[in-house]
PDB file of N, CA and C in Angstrom:
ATOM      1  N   UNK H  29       2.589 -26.768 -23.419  1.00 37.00           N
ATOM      2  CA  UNK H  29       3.941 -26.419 -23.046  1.00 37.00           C
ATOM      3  C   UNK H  29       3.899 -25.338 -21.967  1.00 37.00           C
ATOM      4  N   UNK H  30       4.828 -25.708 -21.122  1.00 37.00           N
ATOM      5  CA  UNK H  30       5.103 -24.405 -19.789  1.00 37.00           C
ATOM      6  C   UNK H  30       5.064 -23.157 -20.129  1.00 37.00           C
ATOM      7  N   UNK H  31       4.582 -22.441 -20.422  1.00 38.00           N
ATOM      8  CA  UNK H  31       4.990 -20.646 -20.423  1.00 38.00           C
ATOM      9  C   UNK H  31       6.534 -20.573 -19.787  1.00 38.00           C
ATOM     10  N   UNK H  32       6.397 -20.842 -18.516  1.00 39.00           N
ATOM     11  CA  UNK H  32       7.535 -20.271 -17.974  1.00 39.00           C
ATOM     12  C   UNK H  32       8.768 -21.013 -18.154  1.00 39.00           C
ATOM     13  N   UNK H  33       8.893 -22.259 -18.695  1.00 47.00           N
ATOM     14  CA  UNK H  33      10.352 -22.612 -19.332  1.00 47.00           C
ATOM     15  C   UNK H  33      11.227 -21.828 -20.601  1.00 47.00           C
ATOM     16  N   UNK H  34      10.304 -21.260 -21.075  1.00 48.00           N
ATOM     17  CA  UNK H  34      11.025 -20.129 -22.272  1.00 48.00           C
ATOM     18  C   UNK H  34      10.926 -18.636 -21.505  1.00 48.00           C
ATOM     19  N   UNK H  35      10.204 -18.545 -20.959  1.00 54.00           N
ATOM     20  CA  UNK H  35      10.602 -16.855 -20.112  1.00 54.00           C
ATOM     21  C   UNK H  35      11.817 -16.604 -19.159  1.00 54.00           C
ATOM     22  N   UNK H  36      11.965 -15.372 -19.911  1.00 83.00           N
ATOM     23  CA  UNK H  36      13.839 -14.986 -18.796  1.00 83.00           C
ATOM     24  C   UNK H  36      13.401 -14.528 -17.662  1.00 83.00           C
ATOM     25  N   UNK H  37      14.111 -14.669 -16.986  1.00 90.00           N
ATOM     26  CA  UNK H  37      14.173 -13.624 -15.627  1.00 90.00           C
ATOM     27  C   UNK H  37      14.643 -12.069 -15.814  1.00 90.00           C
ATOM     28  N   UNK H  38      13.709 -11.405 -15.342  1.00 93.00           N
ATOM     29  CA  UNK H  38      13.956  -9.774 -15.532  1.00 93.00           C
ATOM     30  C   UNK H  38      15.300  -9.738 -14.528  1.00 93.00           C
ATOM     31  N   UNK H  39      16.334  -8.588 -14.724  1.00 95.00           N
ATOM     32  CA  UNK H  39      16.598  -8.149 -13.901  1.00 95.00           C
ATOM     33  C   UNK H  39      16.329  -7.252 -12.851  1.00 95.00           C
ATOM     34  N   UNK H  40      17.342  -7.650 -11.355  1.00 96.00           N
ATOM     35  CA  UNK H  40      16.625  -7.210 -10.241  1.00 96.00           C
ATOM     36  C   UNK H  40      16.627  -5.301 -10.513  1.00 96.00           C
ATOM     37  N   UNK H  41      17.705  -5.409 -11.266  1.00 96.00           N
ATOM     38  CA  UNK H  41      18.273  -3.345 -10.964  1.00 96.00           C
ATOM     39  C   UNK H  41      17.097  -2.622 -11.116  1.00 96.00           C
ATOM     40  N   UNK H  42      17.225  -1.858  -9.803  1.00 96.00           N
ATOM     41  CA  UNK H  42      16.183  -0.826 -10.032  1.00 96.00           C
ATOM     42  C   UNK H  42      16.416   0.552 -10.610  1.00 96.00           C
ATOM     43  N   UNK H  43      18.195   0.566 -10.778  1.00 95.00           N
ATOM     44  CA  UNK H  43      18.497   2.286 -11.089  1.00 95.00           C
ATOM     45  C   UNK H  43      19.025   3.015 -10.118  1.00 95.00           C
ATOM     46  N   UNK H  44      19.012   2.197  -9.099  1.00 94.00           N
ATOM     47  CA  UNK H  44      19.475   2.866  -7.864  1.00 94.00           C
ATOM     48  C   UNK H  44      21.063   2.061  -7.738  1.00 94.00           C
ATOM     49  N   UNK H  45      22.443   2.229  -8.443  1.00 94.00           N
ATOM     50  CA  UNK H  45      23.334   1.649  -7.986  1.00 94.00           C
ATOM     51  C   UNK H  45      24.281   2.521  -7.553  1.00 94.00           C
ATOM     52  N   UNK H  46      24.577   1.697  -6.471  1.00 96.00           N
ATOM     53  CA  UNK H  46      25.602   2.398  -5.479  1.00 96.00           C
ATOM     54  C   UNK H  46      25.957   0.710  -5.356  1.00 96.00           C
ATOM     55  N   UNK H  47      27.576   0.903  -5.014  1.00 96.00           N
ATOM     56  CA  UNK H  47      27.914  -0.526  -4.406  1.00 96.00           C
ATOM     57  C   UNK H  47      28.798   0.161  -2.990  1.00 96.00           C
ATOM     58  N   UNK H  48      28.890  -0.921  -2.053  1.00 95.00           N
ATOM     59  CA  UNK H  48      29.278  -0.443  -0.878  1.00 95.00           C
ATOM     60  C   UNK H  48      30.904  -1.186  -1.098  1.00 95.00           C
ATOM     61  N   UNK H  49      31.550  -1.307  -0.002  1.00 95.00           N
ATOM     62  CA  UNK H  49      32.931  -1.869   0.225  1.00 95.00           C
ATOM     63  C   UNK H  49      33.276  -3.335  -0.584  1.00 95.00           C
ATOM     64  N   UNK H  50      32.063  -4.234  -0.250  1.00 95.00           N
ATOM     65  CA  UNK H  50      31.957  -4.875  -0.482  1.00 95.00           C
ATOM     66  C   UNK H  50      31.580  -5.510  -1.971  1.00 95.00           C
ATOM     67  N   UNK H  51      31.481  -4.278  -2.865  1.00 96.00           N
ATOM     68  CA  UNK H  51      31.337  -4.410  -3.851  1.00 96.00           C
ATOM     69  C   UNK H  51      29.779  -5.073  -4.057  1.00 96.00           C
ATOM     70  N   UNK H  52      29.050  -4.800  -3.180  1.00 97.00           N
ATOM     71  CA  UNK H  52      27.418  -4.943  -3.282  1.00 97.00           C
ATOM     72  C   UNK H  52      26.791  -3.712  -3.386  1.00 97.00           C
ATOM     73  N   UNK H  53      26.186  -4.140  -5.093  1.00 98.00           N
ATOM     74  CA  UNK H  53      25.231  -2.895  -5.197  1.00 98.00           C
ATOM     75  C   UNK H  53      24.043  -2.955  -4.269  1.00 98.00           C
ATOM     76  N   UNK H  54      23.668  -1.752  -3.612  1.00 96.00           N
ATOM     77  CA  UNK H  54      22.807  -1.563  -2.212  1.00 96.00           C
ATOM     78  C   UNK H  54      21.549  -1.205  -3.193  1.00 96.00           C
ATOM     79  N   UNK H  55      21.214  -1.402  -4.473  1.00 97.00           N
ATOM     80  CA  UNK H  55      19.907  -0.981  -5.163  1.00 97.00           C
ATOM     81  C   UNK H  55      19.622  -2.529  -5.032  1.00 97.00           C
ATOM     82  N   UNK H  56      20.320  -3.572  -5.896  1.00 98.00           N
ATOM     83  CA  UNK H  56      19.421  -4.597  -6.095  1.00 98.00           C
ATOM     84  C   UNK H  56      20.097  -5.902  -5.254  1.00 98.00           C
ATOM     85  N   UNK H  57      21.874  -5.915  -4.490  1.00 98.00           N
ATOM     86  CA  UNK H  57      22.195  -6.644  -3.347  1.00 98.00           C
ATOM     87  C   UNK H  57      23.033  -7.524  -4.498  1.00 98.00           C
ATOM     88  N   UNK H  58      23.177  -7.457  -5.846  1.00 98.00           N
ATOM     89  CA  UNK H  58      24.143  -7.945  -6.467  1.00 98.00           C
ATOM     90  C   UNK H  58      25.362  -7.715  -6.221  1.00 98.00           C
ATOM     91  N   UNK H  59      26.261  -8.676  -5.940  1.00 98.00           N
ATOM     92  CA  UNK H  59      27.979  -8.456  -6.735  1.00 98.00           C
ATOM     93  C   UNK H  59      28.130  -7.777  -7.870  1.00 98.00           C
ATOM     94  N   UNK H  60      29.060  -7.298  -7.708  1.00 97.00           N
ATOM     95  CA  UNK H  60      29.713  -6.759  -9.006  1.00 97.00           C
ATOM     96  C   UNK H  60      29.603  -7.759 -10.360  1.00 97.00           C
ATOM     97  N   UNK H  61      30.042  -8.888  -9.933  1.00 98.00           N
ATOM     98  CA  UNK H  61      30.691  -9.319 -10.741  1.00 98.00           C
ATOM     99  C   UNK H  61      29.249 -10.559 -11.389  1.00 98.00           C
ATOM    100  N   UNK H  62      28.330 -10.435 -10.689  1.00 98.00           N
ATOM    101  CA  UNK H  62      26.737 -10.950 -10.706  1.00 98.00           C
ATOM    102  C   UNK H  62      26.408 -10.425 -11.705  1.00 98.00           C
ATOM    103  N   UNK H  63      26.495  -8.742 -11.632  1.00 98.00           N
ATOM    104  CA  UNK H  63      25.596  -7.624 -12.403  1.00 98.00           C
ATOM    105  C   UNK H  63      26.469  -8.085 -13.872  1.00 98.00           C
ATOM    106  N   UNK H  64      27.627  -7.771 -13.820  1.00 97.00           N
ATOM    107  CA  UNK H  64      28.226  -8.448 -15.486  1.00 97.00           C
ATOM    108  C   UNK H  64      28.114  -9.622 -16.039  1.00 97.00           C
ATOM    109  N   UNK H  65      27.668 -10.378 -14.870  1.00 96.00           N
ATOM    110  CA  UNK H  65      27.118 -11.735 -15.928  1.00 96.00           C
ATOM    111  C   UNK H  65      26.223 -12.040 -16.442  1.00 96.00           C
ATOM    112  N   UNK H  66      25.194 -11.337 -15.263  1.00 96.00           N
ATOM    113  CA  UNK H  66      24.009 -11.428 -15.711  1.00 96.00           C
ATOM    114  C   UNK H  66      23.252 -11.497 -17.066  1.00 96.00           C
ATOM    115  N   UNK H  67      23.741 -10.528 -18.222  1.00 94.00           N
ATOM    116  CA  UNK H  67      23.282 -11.043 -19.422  1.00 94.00           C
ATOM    117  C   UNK H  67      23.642 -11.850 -19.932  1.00 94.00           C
ATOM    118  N   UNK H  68      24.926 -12.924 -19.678  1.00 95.00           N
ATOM    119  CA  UNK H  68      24.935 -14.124 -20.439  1.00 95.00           C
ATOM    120  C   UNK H  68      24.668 -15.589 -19.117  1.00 95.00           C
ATOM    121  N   UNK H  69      24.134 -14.736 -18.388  1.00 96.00           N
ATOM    122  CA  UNK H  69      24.019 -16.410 -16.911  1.00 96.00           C
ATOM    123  C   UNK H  69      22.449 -16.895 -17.469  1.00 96.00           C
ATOM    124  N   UNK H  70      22.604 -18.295 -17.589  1.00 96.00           N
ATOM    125  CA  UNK H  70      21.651 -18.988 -17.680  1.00 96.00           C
ATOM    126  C   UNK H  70      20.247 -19.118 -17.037  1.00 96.00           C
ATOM    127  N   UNK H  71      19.182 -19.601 -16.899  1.00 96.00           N
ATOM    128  CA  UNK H  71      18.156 -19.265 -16.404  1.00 96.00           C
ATOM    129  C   UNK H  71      18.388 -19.640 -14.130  1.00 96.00           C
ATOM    130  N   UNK H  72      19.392 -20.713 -14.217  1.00 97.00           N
ATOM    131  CA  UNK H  72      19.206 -21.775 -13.318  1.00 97.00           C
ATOM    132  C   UNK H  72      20.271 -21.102 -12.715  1.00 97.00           C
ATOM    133  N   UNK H  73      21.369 -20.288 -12.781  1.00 97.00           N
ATOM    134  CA  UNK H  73      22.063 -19.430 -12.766  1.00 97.00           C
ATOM    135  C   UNK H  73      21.512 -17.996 -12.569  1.00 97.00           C
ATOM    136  N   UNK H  74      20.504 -17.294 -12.724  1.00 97.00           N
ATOM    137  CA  UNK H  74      19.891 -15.743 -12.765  1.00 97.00           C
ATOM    138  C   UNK H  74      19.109 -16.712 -11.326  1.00 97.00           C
ATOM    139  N   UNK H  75      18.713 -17.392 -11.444  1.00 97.00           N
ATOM    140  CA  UNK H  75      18.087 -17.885  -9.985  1.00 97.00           C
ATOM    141  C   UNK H  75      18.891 -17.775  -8.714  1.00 97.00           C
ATOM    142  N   UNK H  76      19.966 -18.228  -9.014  1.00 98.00           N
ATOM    143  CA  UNK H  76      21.254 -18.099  -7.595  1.00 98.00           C
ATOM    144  C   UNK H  76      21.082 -17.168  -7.377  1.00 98.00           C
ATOM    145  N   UNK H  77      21.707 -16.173  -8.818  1.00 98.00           N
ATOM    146  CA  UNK H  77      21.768 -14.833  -8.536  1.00 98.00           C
ATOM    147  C   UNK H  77      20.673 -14.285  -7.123  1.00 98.00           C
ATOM    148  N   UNK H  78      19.793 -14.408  -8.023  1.00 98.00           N
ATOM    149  CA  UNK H  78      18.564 -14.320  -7.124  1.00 98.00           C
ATOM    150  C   UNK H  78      18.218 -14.382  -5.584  1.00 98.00           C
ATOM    151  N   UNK H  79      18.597 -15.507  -5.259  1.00 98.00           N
ATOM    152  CA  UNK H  79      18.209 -15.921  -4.148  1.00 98.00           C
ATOM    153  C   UNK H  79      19.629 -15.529  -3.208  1.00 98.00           C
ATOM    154  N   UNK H  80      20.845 -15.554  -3.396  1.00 98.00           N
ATOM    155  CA  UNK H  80      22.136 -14.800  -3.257  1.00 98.00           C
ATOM    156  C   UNK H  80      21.943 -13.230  -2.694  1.00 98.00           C
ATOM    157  N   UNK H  81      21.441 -12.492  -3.927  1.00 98.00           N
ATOM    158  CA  UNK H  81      20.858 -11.103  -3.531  1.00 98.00           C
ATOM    159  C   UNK H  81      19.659 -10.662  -2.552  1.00 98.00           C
ATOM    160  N   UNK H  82      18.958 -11.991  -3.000  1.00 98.00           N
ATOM    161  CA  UNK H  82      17.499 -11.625  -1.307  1.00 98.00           C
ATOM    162  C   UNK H  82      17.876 -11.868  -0.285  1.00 98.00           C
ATOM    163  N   UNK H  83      19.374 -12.616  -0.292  1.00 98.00           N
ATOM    164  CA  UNK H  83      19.686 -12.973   1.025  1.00 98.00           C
ATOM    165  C   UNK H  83      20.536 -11.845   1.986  1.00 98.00           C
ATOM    166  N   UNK H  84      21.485 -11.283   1.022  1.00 98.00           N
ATOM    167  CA  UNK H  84      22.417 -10.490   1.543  1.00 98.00           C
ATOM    168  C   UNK H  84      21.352  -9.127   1.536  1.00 98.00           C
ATOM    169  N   UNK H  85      20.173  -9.140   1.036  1.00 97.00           N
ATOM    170  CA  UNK H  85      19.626  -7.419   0.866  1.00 97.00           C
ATOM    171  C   UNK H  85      18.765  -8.120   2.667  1.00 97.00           C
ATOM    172  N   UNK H  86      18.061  -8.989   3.075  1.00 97.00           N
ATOM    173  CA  UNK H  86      18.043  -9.797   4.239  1.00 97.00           C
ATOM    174  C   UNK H  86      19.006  -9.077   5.214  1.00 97.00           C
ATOM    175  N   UNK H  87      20.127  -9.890   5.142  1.00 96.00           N
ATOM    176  CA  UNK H  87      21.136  -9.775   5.984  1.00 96.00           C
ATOM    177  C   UNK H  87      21.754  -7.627   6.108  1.00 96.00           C
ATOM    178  N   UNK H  88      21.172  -7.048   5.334  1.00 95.00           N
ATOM    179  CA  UNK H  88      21.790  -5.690   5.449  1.00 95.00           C
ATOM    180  C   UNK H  88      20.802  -4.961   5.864  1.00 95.00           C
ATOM    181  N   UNK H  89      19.101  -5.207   5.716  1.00 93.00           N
ATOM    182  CA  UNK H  89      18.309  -4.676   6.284  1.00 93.00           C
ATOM    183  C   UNK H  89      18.232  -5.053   8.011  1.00 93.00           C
ATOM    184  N   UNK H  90      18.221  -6.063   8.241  1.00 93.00           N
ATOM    185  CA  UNK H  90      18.446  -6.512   9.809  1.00 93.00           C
ATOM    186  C   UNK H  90      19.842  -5.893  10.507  1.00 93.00           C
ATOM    187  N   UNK H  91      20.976  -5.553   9.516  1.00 89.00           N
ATOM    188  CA  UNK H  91      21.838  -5.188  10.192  1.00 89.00           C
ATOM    189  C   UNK H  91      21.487  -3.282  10.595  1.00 89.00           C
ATOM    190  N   UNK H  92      20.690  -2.911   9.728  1.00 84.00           N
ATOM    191  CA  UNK H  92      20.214  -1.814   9.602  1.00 84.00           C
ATOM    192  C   UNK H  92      19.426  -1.740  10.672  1.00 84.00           C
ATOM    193  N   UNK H  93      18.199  -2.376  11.215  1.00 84.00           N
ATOM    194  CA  UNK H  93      17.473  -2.458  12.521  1.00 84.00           C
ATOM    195  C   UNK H  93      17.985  -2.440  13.350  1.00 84.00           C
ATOM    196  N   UNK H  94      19.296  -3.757  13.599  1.00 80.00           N
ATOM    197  CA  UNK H  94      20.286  -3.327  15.195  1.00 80.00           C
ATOM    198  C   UNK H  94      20.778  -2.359  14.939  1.00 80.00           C
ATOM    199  N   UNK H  95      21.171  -2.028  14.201  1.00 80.00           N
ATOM    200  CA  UNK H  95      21.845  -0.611  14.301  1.00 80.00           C
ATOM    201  C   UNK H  95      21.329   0.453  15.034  1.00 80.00           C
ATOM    202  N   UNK H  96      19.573   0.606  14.596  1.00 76.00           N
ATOM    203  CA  UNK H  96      18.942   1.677  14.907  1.00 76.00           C
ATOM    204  C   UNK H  96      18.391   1.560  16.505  1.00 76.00           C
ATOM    205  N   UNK H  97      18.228   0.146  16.468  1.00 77.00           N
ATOM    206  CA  UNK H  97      18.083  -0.019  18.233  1.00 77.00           C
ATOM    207  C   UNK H  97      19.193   0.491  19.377  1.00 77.00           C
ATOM    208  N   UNK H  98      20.593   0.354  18.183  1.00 70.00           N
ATOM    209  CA  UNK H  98      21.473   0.891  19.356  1.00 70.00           C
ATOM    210  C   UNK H  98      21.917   2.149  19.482  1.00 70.00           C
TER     211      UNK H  98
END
């Protein structure tokens, strides 16, 4: 049997939350409303999450680089 079909996904939080305007915590790039589901979202579901948050923490570090170029 798979190991990893019965293992959860940790959460991303590191302890560092701050959310910006947008209601994105700038520690782990969750929604608000991500971070409260998170203990009852399903495995296939904590994955969106997932890939949702690497995208927008993506999209805020690059916005962070032009920034500094300009």
């Amino acid at each position: 049997m798979d190991k990893h079909l019965n293992s959860k996904t940790d959460s991303p939080c590191i302890r560092q939350c701050t959310l910006n305007d947008q209601d994105v915590c700038l520690g782990c790039f969750r929604l608000i409303n991500e971070i409260t589901d998170w203990t009852y979202a399903s495995e296939p579901e904590r994955r969106t999450i997932l890939s949702h948050a690497e995208q927008r923490k993506t999209l805020y570090n690059k916005n962070l680089i032009q920034a500094d170029k300009q």
